[in-house]
Amino acid sequence: MSSIREDYMAPWWTYWLHNFPHVNLNFQPIDNTFTPQDQNYQQSLIFLACMVAAGLGLNLLCLAIYLSCLCCCRKDDEEEESKSLNSCCVTWSAVTAGLLSCAAVGVGFYGNSETNDGVYQLTYSLYNTNHTLGGVDSLVTGTMGSMESGLKQHLARLDEIFATRGDYVQTLRFMQQMADNVIKQLLGLPDWDMAKVDLAAIADQTTYIEYYRWLTYLLLLILDLVICLAACLGLAKQSRWLLTTMMVFGVLTLILSWASLGADLASAVSTSDFCVTPDKFIMNQTKDLISSEIVHYYLYCSQALPNPFQQSLTIFQRSLTTMQIQIQGLLQFAVPLFPTAERDLLGIQHLLNSSEASLHQLTALLDCRGLNKDYLDALIGVCYDGVEGLLYLCLFSILAICAFCAMLCAIPRAWTHITSRERDYDDIDEGDPFNPQARRMTTHDSNHATNMHRFCSYSSSVGSQSSLHPPAAQAAQTVSNAPVSEYMNQSALFGGNPRYENVPLIGRGSPPPSIYTQQFRNGYSPSMRATYLSMTEDQIRHFGNDFQA
């Protein structure tokens, strides 16, 4: 039988995956027909997983060689240009890893959702089909039970009531033959109970596996995102322990990404093999349960195909109609003569009416359109959403592998860069006079002590001189304090900022630092102020540099 359909066509990516080489573990090509029970076909899927495992080994080997070269070939004394180049390489590697990780997580979420939607559509269709077959089985069982037990009891009592009327007894015998004919037609229908149980088990198992698959990928996506963010944080904070931890987790996640790639690739190829020829696989699986004519009728559901149940349903309908006519005649002619027979005749009429209602429901359930719709929905869910989602998950794995490779290449370089900077800082001696920071601290302390010493020495010397020249001292006491006020105004204007300590006073030479101005204004006696103001121009030129900041 041809497998070409007008209502279903496999997408192009399933044909692409279907044409992947199918090779068993003995490196012999095999048929790519979907036969999961065949050992060679199982080996072909294992071979694909082994190819991915070989890629993982090659990837780890390349990373090991890279790390070995980075550790062994690194020079102790790196030039400044080399350090700058290394820092730039680390930055771009981190940016590349971050972008690839974000892209991988986005693609992974979409692929995981698409795969889940496809599997959900499959299980939903399986449950609908299971419900339909269960309804058919329930209707057949109920109708047969009413015909075998209920009708038989009514006919037995009527046979006793109509014992004196041979024509009525003959009518009862004819009705019994019609009931046996109905039972025979119902027994000719296929036994759906076994197929119903298989579909329910498949749907339950698929739902169980899909839940844990979806949850596993969700955790893997979150793990990838957390590792990427933590690695970026470690690079920004230059935390070596965080970078080391993320490097270990990065290697583990890299292995998980390769493993997910192998599982997704094998699943996508096997599912594509099914999607290319789904009808053939279904007919092979049901050949021991249901006739190929019935399976073909439901798979293709064409108006050109005859309904395999039409004859049985027609005989069922005619038998019920004949029995109802007989009951109507007995109710009309026999009840006036045998009033006790009315109850059983009405019971048979009610039984026939319920059987006719069951017949209409059975006809609707056995129609191919309902089951064929469920079948097509399952195919579209698996072959379109499902396989497409698996391809996106494969792309996620590839992007994650590239991202973590870039991250694993950037972290050792960042470690080297951080170690080099810490070594350069450790080599600086705080007591080294050429250390800018130490020199600034030493200069500040020495200037402070020297200026204080010189100012105090100068005050003492001036005091001695003033004792030798009393008129000068007296004149100094009468000197106006206007220059001091002018200096203090300028000090208040500049706020005591060290930046303005070397700004000259108006009409005078270089002033003392602002700290000494505060001491001069707050802590010195009027005699000391007069001593300072009595300085001659020669003394100012001699000591002026000592009071500069």
mmCIF file of N, CA, C and O in Angstrom, residues 213-285:
data_model
loop_
_atom_site.group_PDB
_atom_site.id
_atom_site.type_symbol
_atom_site.label_atom_id
_atom_site.label_comp_id
_atom_site.label_asym_id
_atom_site.label_seq_id
_atom_site.Cartn_x
_atom_site.Cartn_y
_atom_site.Cartn_z
ATOM 1 N N ARG A 213 12.417 15.031 31.380
ATOM 2 C CA ARG A 213 13.269 15.604 30.335
ATOM 3 C C ARG A 213 13.166 17.132 30.338
ATOM 4 O O ARG A 213 14.177 17.846 30.281
ATOM 5 N N TRP A 214 11.944 17.647 30.384
ATOM 6 C CA TRP A 214 11.733 19.093 30.416
ATOM 7 C C TRP A 214 12.368 19.712 31.657
ATOM 8 O O TRP A 214 13.018 20.762 31.577
ATOM 9 N N LEU A 215 12.204 19.075 32.809
ATOM 10 C CA LEU A 215 12.775 19.598 34.045
ATOM 11 C C LEU A 215 14.300 19.582 33.995
ATOM 12 O O LEU A 215 14.971 20.527 34.451
ATOM 13 N N THR A 216 14.886 18.526 33.430
ATOM 14 C CA THR A 216 16.345 18.430 33.339
ATOM 15 C C THR A 216 16.913 19.539 32.474
ATOM 16 O O THR A 216 17.913 20.192 32.831
ATOM 17 N N TYR A 217 16.283 19.782 31.339
ATOM 18 C CA TYR A 217 16.772 20.849 30.472
ATOM 19 C C TYR A 217 16.570 22.219 31.093
ATOM 20 O O TYR A 217 17.389 23.131 30.897
ATOM 21 N N LEU A 218 15.490 22.385 31.816
ATOM 22 C CA LEU A 218 15.276 23.668 32.498
ATOM 23 C C LEU A 218 16.386 23.930 33.515
ATOM 24 O O LEU A 218 16.934 25.043 33.588
ATOM 25 N N LEU A 219 16.738 22.920 34.282
ATOM 26 C CA LEU A 219 17.831 23.079 35.249
ATOM 27 C C LEU A 219 19.167 23.312 34.548
ATOM 28 O O LEU A 219 20.000 24.107 35.017
ATOM 29 N N LEU A 220 19.383 22.641 33.420
ATOM 30 C CA LEU A 220 20.628 22.834 32.673
ATOM 31 C C LEU A 220 20.721 24.251 32.125
ATOM 32 O O LEU A 220 21.800 24.873 32.159
ATOM 33 N N LEU A 221 19.605 24.779 31.640
ATOM 34 C CA LEU A 221 19.601 26.155 31.141
ATOM 35 C C LEU A 221 19.894 27.156 32.263
ATOM 36 O O LEU A 221 20.667 28.105 32.084
ATOM 37 N N ILE A 222 19.259 26.940 33.399
ATOM 38 C CA ILE A 222 19.509 27.828 34.541
ATOM 39 C C ILE A 222 20.955 27.714 34.998
ATOM 40 O O ILE A 222 21.602 28.720 35.329
ATOM 41 N N LEU A 223 21.495 26.503 35.006
ATOM 42 C CA LEU A 223 22.890 26.306 35.401
ATOM 43 C C LEU A 223 23.830 27.027 34.452
ATOM 44 O O LEU A 223 24.799 27.685 34.893
ATOM 45 N N ASP A 224 23.591 26.946 33.149
ATOM 46 C CA ASP A 224 24.430 27.651 32.185
ATOM 47 C C ASP A 224 24.400 29.158 32.429
ATOM 48 O O ASP A 224 25.446 29.830 32.400
ATOM 49 N N LEU A 225 23.216 29.684 32.669
ATOM 50 C CA LEU A 225 23.092 31.120 32.880
ATOM 51 C C LEU A 225 23.787 31.557 34.167
ATOM 52 O O LEU A 225 24.488 32.578 34.201
ATOM 53 N N VAL A 226 23.634 30.775 35.232
ATOM 54 C CA VAL A 226 24.258 31.123 36.510
ATOM 55 C C VAL A 226 25.782 31.067 36.396
ATOM 56 O O VAL A 226 26.497 31.951 36.902
ATOM 57 N N ILE A 227 26.303 30.044 35.731
ATOM 58 C CA ILE A 227 27.754 29.927 35.575
ATOM 59 C C ILE A 227 28.304 31.090 34.756
ATOM 60 O O ILE A 227 29.360 31.659 35.078
ATOM 61 N N CYS A 228 27.593 31.463 33.707
ATOM 62 C CA CYS A 228 28.052 32.584 32.884
ATOM 63 C C CYS A 228 28.077 33.882 33.694
ATOM 64 O O CYS A 228 29.061 34.636 33.655
ATOM 65 N N LEU A 229 27.001 34.140 34.432
ATOM 66 C CA LEU A 229 26.963 35.366 35.240
ATOM 67 C C LEU A 229 28.019 35.351 36.339
ATOM 68 O O LEU A 229 28.663 36.377 36.613
ATOM 69 N N ALA A 230 28.210 34.202 36.984
ATOM 70 C CA ALA A 230 29.215 34.115 38.039
ATOM 71 C C ALA A 230 30.625 34.296 37.472
ATOM 72 O O ALA A 230 31.480 34.932 38.106
ATOM 73 N N ALA A 231 30.877 33.752 36.281
ATOM 74 C CA ALA A 231 32.196 33.931 35.666
ATOM 75 C C ALA A 231 32.442 35.404 35.318
ATOM 76 O O ALA A 231 33.549 35.929 35.539
ATOM 77 N N CYS A 232 31.417 36.070 34.795
ATOM 78 C CA CYS A 232 31.566 37.506 34.507
ATOM 79 C C CYS A 232 31.794 38.299 35.790
ATOM 80 O O CYS A 232 32.600 39.244 35.813
ATOM 81 N N LEU A 233 31.112 37.911 36.852
ATOM 82 C CA LEU A 233 31.322 38.582 38.137
ATOM 83 C C LEU A 233 32.740 38.351 38.650
ATOM 84 O O LEU A 233 33.382 39.261 39.173
ATOM 85 N N GLY A 234 33.230 37.130 38.497
ATOM 86 C CA GLY A 234 34.599 36.846 38.922
ATOM 87 C C GLY A 234 35.627 37.629 38.130
ATOM 88 O O GLY A 234 36.630 38.090 38.680
ATOM 89 N N LEU A 235 35.386 37.803 36.820
ATOM 90 C CA LEU A 235 36.303 38.610 36.013
ATOM 91 C C LEU A 235 36.244 40.075 36.412
ATOM 92 O O LEU A 235 37.272 40.777 36.448
ATOM 93 N N ALA A 236 35.039 40.555 36.711
ATOM 94 C CA ALA A 236 34.908 41.958 37.091
ATOM 95 C C ALA A 236 35.542 42.223 38.457
ATOM 96 O O ALA A 236 36.218 43.245 38.649
ATOM 97 N N LYS A 237 35.317 41.335 39.411
ATOM 98 C CA LYS A 237 35.874 41.488 40.758
ATOM 99 C C LYS A 237 37.303 41.001 40.879
ATOM 100 O O LYS A 237 37.942 41.207 41.910
ATOM 101 N N GLN A 238 37.793 40.314 39.815
ATOM 102 C CA GLN A 238 39.133 39.724 39.824
ATOM 103 C C GLN A 238 39.302 38.795 41.031
ATOM 104 O O GLN A 238 40.291 38.848 41.751
ATOM 105 N N SER A 239 38.261 37.938 41.211
ATOM 106 C CA SER A 239 38.265 36.971 42.310
ATOM 107 C C SER A 239 38.781 35.637 41.791
ATOM 108 O O SER A 239 38.131 34.995 40.953
ATOM 109 N N ARG A 240 39.924 35.228 42.288
ATOM 110 C CA ARG A 240 40.523 33.997 41.780
ATOM 111 C C ARG A 240 39.773 32.746 42.228
ATOM 112 O O ARG A 240 39.625 31.803 41.457
ATOM 113 N N TRP A 241 39.272 32.742 43.464
ATOM 114 C CA TRP A 241 38.541 31.553 43.923
ATOM 115 C C TRP A 241 37.224 31.395 43.178
ATOM 116 O O TRP A 241 36.808 30.269 42.864
ATOM 117 N N LEU A 242 36.566 32.502 42.852
ATOM 118 C CA LEU A 242 35.322 32.419 42.081
ATOM 119 C C LEU A 242 35.599 31.953 40.660
ATOM 120 O O LEU A 242 34.847 31.126 40.101
ATOM 121 N N LEU A 243 36.676 32.442 40.059
ATOM 122 C CA LEU A 243 37.041 31.989 38.720
ATOM 123 C C LEU A 243 37.403 30.511 38.708
ATOM 124 O O LEU A 243 37.045 29.779 37.773
ATOM 125 N N THR A 244 38.096 30.058 39.746
ATOM 126 C CA THR A 244 38.442 28.633 39.824
ATOM 127 C C THR A 244 37.195 27.774 39.953
ATOM 128 O O THR A 244 37.057 26.734 39.274
ATOM 129 N N THR A 245 36.270 28.187 40.801
ATOM 130 C CA THR A 245 35.023 27.434 40.968
ATOM 131 C C THR A 245 34.232 27.379 39.667
ATOM 132 O O THR A 245 33.725 26.324 39.266
ATOM 133 N N MET A 246 34.142 28.516 38.986
ATOM 134 C CA MET A 246 33.393 28.551 37.731
ATOM 135 C C MET A 246 34.091 27.757 36.639
ATOM 136 O O MET A 246 33.441 27.226 35.739
ATOM 137 N N MET A 247 35.400 27.667 36.716
ATOM 138 C CA MET A 247 36.120 26.852 35.731
ATOM 139 C C MET A 247 35.796 25.376 35.910
ATOM 140 O O MET A 247 35.575 24.646 34.929
ATOM 141 N N VAL A 248 35.720 24.923 37.162
ATOM 142 C CA VAL A 248 35.350 23.518 37.425
ATOM 143 C C VAL A 248 33.916 23.254 36.962
ATOM 144 O O VAL A 248 33.645 22.264 36.261
ATOM 145 N N PHE A 249 32.997 24.141 37.332
ATOM 146 C CA PHE A 249 31.617 23.966 36.893
ATOM 147 C C PHE A 249 31.487 24.111 35.382
ATOM 148 O O PHE A 249 30.619 23.488 34.766
ATOM 149 N N GLY A 250 32.334 24.937 34.789
ATOM 150 C CA GLY A 250 32.307 25.074 33.335
ATOM 151 C C GLY A 250 32.693 23.794 32.626
ATOM 152 O O GLY A 250 32.091 23.424 31.609
ATOM 153 N N VAL A 251 33.681 23.087 33.165
ATOM 154 C CA VAL A 251 34.068 21.801 32.568
ATOM 155 C C VAL A 251 32.931 20.785 32.702
ATOM 156 O O VAL A 251 32.608 20.053 31.743
ATOM 157 N N LEU A 252 32.311 20.739 33.870
ATOM 158 C CA LEU A 252 31.187 19.815 34.052
ATOM 159 C C LEU A 252 30.022 20.154 33.129
ATOM 160 O O LEU A 252 29.401 19.259 32.528
ATOM 161 N N THR A 253 29.716 21.430 32.999
ATOM 162 C CA THR A 253 28.628 21.837 32.117
ATOM 163 C C THR A 253 28.982 21.582 30.656
ATOM 164 O O THR A 253 28.099 21.271 29.840
ATOM 165 N N LEU A 254 30.241 21.724 30.312
ATOM 166 C CA LEU A 254 30.670 21.390 28.952
ATOM 167 C C LEU A 254 30.414 19.916 28.645
ATOM 168 O O LEU A 254 29.917 19.564 27.553
ATOM 169 N N ILE A 255 30.709 19.054 29.595
ATOM 170 C CA ILE A 255 30.446 17.618 29.405
ATOM 171 C C ILE A 255 28.950 17.361 29.290
ATOM 172 O O ILE A 255 28.487 16.576 28.440
ATOM 173 N N LEU A 256 28.152 18.039 30.136
ATOM 174 C CA LEU A 256 26.703 17.880 30.052
ATOM 175 C C LEU A 256 26.153 18.378 28.713
ATOM 176 O O LEU A 256 25.212 17.798 28.157
ATOM 177 N N SER A 257 26.735 19.441 28.185
ATOM 178 C CA SER A 257 26.286 19.966 26.892
ATOM 179 C C SER A 257 26.567 18.976 25.766
ATOM 180 O O SER A 257 25.727 18.759 24.889
ATOM 181 N N TRP A 258 27.730 18.350 25.815
ATOM 182 C CA TRP A 258 28.027 17.324 24.811
ATOM 183 C C TRP A 258 27.093 16.125 24.959
ATOM 184 O O TRP A 258 26.644 15.546 23.956
ATOM 185 N N ALA A 259 26.811 15.741 26.193
ATOM 186 C CA ALA A 259 25.896 14.611 26.413
ATOM 187 C C ALA A 259 24.490 14.925 25.909
ATOM 188 O O ALA A 259 23.839 14.082 25.270
ATOM 189 N N SER A 260 24.017 16.142 26.184
ATOM 190 C CA SER A 260 22.688 16.523 25.683
ATOM 191 C C SER A 260 22.676 16.584 24.160
ATOM 192 O O SER A 260 21.670 16.241 23.531
ATOM 193 N N LEU A 261 23.782 17.005 23.557
ATOM 194 C CA LEU A 261 23.858 17.023 22.095
ATOM 195 C C LEU A 261 23.730 15.615 21.526
ATOM 196 O O LEU A 261 23.002 15.393 20.543
ATOM 197 N N GLY A 262 24.412 14.644 22.126
ATOM 198 C CA GLY A 262 24.306 13.263 21.651
ATOM 199 C C GLY A 262 22.902 12.708 21.800
ATOM 200 O O GLY A 262 22.368 12.068 20.879
ATOM 201 N N ALA A 263 22.272 12.951 22.959
ATOM 202 C CA ALA A 263 20.913 12.445 23.176
ATOM 203 C C ALA A 263 19.918 13.108 22.232
ATOM 204 O O ALA A 263 19.036 12.438 21.655
ATOM 205 N N ASP A 264 20.042 14.422 22.047
ATOM 206 C CA ASP A 264 19.107 15.131 21.158
ATOM 207 C C ASP A 264 19.290 14.711 19.704
ATOM 208 O O ASP A 264 18.301 14.560 18.969
ATOM 209 N N LEU A 265 20.520 14.533 19.293
ATOM 210 C CA LEU A 265 20.774 14.139 17.904
ATOM 211 C C LEU A 265 20.217 12.743 17.626
ATOM 212 O O LEU A 265 19.561 12.519 16.590
ATOM 213 N N ALA A 266 20.464 11.790 18.520
ATOM 214 C CA ALA A 266 19.931 10.441 18.331
ATOM 215 C C ALA A 266 18.403 10.440 18.341
ATOM 216 O O ALA A 266 17.758 9.766 17.524
ATOM 217 N N SER A 267 17.816 11.221 19.249
ATOM 218 C CA SER A 267 16.353 11.296 19.309
ATOM 219 C C SER A 267 15.779 11.935 18.052
ATOM 220 O O SER A 267 14.755 11.480 17.520
ATOM 221 N N ALA A 268 16.427 12.998 17.562
ATOM 222 C CA ALA A 268 15.931 13.671 16.361
ATOM 223 C C ALA A 268 16.020 12.761 15.133
ATOM 224 O O ALA A 268 15.085 12.722 14.310
ATOM 225 N N VAL A 269 17.099 12.019 15.006
ATOM 226 C CA VAL A 269 17.261 11.132 13.851
ATOM 227 C C VAL A 269 16.229 10.000 13.901
ATOM 228 O O VAL A 269 15.579 9.684 12.886
ATOM 229 N N SER A 270 16.067 9.375 15.044
ATOM 230 C CA SER A 270 15.102 8.274 15.138
ATOM 231 C C SER A 270 13.670 8.764 14.932
ATOM 232 O O SER A 270 12.865 8.111 14.253
ATOM 233 N N THR A 271 13.338 9.932 15.492
ATOM 234 C CA THR A 271 11.993 10.472 15.295
ATOM 235 C C THR A 271 11.761 10.845 13.839
ATOM 236 O O THR A 271 10.655 10.649 13.300
ATOM 237 N N SER A 272 12.786 11.363 13.173
ATOM 238 C CA SER A 272 12.653 11.687 11.748
ATOM 239 C C SER A 272 12.473 10.430 10.907
ATOM 240 O O SER A 272 11.722 10.444 9.918
ATOM 241 N N ASP A 273 13.148 9.354 11.280
ATOM 242 C CA ASP A 273 12.931 8.084 10.570
ATOM 243 C C ASP A 273 11.476 7.639 10.672
ATOM 244 O O ASP A 273 10.906 7.115 9.710
ATOM 245 N N PHE A 274 10.862 7.869 11.838
ATOM 246 C CA PHE A 274 9.448 7.538 11.995
ATOM 247 C C PHE A 274 8.558 8.488 11.197
ATOM 248 O O PHE A 274 7.583 8.069 10.565
ATOM 249 N N CYS A 275 8.896 9.781 11.205
ATOM 250 C CA CYS A 275 8.035 10.774 10.557
ATOM 251 C C CYS A 275 8.026 10.639 9.041
ATOM 252 O O CYS A 275 7.055 11.039 8.386
ATOM 253 N N VAL A 276 9.091 10.116 8.462
ATOM 254 C CA VAL A 276 9.123 9.968 7.006
ATOM 255 C C VAL A 276 8.145 8.879 6.558
ATOM 256 O O VAL A 276 7.429 9.042 5.559
ATOM 257 N N THR A 277 8.066 7.769 7.276
ATOM 258 C CA THR A 277 7.149 6.671 6.934
ATOM 259 C C THR A 277 6.390 6.235 8.189
ATOM 260 O O THR A 277 6.621 5.129 8.713
ATOM 261 N N PRO A 278 5.489 7.056 8.687
ATOM 262 C CA PRO A 278 4.783 6.678 9.927
ATOM 263 C C PRO A 278 3.755 5.578 9.713
ATOM 264 O O PRO A 278 3.554 4.731 10.586
ATOM 265 N N ASP A 279 3.099 5.586 8.558
ATOM 266 C CA ASP A 279 2.036 4.599 8.311
ATOM 267 C C ASP A 279 2.581 3.175 8.286
ATOM 268 O O ASP A 279 1.951 2.249 8.810
ATOM 269 N N LYS A 280 3.746 3.036 7.701
ATOM 270 C CA LYS A 280 4.348 1.707 7.620
ATOM 271 C C LYS A 280 4.647 1.141 9.008
ATOM 272 O O LYS A 280 4.395 -0.038 9.285
ATOM 273 N N PHE A 281 5.160 1.998 9.876
ATOM 274 C CA PHE A 281 5.459 1.545 11.233
ATOM 275 C C PHE A 281 4.184 1.188 11.997
ATOM 276 O O PHE A 281 4.135 0.167 12.700
ATOM 277 N N ILE A 282 3.122 1.985 11.859
ATOM 278 C CA ILE A 282 1.871 1.715 12.566
ATOM 279 C C ILE A 282 1.260 0.400 12.098
ATOM 280 O O ILE A 282 0.786 -0.412 12.915
ATOM 281 N N MET A 283 1.287 0.176 10.813
ATOM 282 C CA MET A 283 0.700 -1.067 10.286
ATOM 283 C C MET A 283 1.507 -2.290 10.721
ATOM 284 O O MET A 283 0.933 -3.356 10.986
ATOM 285 N N ASN A 284 2.828 -2.145 10.814
ATOM 286 C CA ASN A 284 3.633 -3.273 11.295
ATOM 287 C C ASN A 284 3.380 -3.557 12.768
ATOM 288 O O ASN A 284 3.424 -4.711 13.201
ATOM 289 N N GLN A 285 3.106 -2.529 13.544
ATOM 290 C CA GLN A 285 2.880 -2.717 14.970
ATOM 291 C C GLN A 285 1.494 -3.279 15.281
ATOM 292 O O GLN A 285 1.316 -3.907 16.326
#
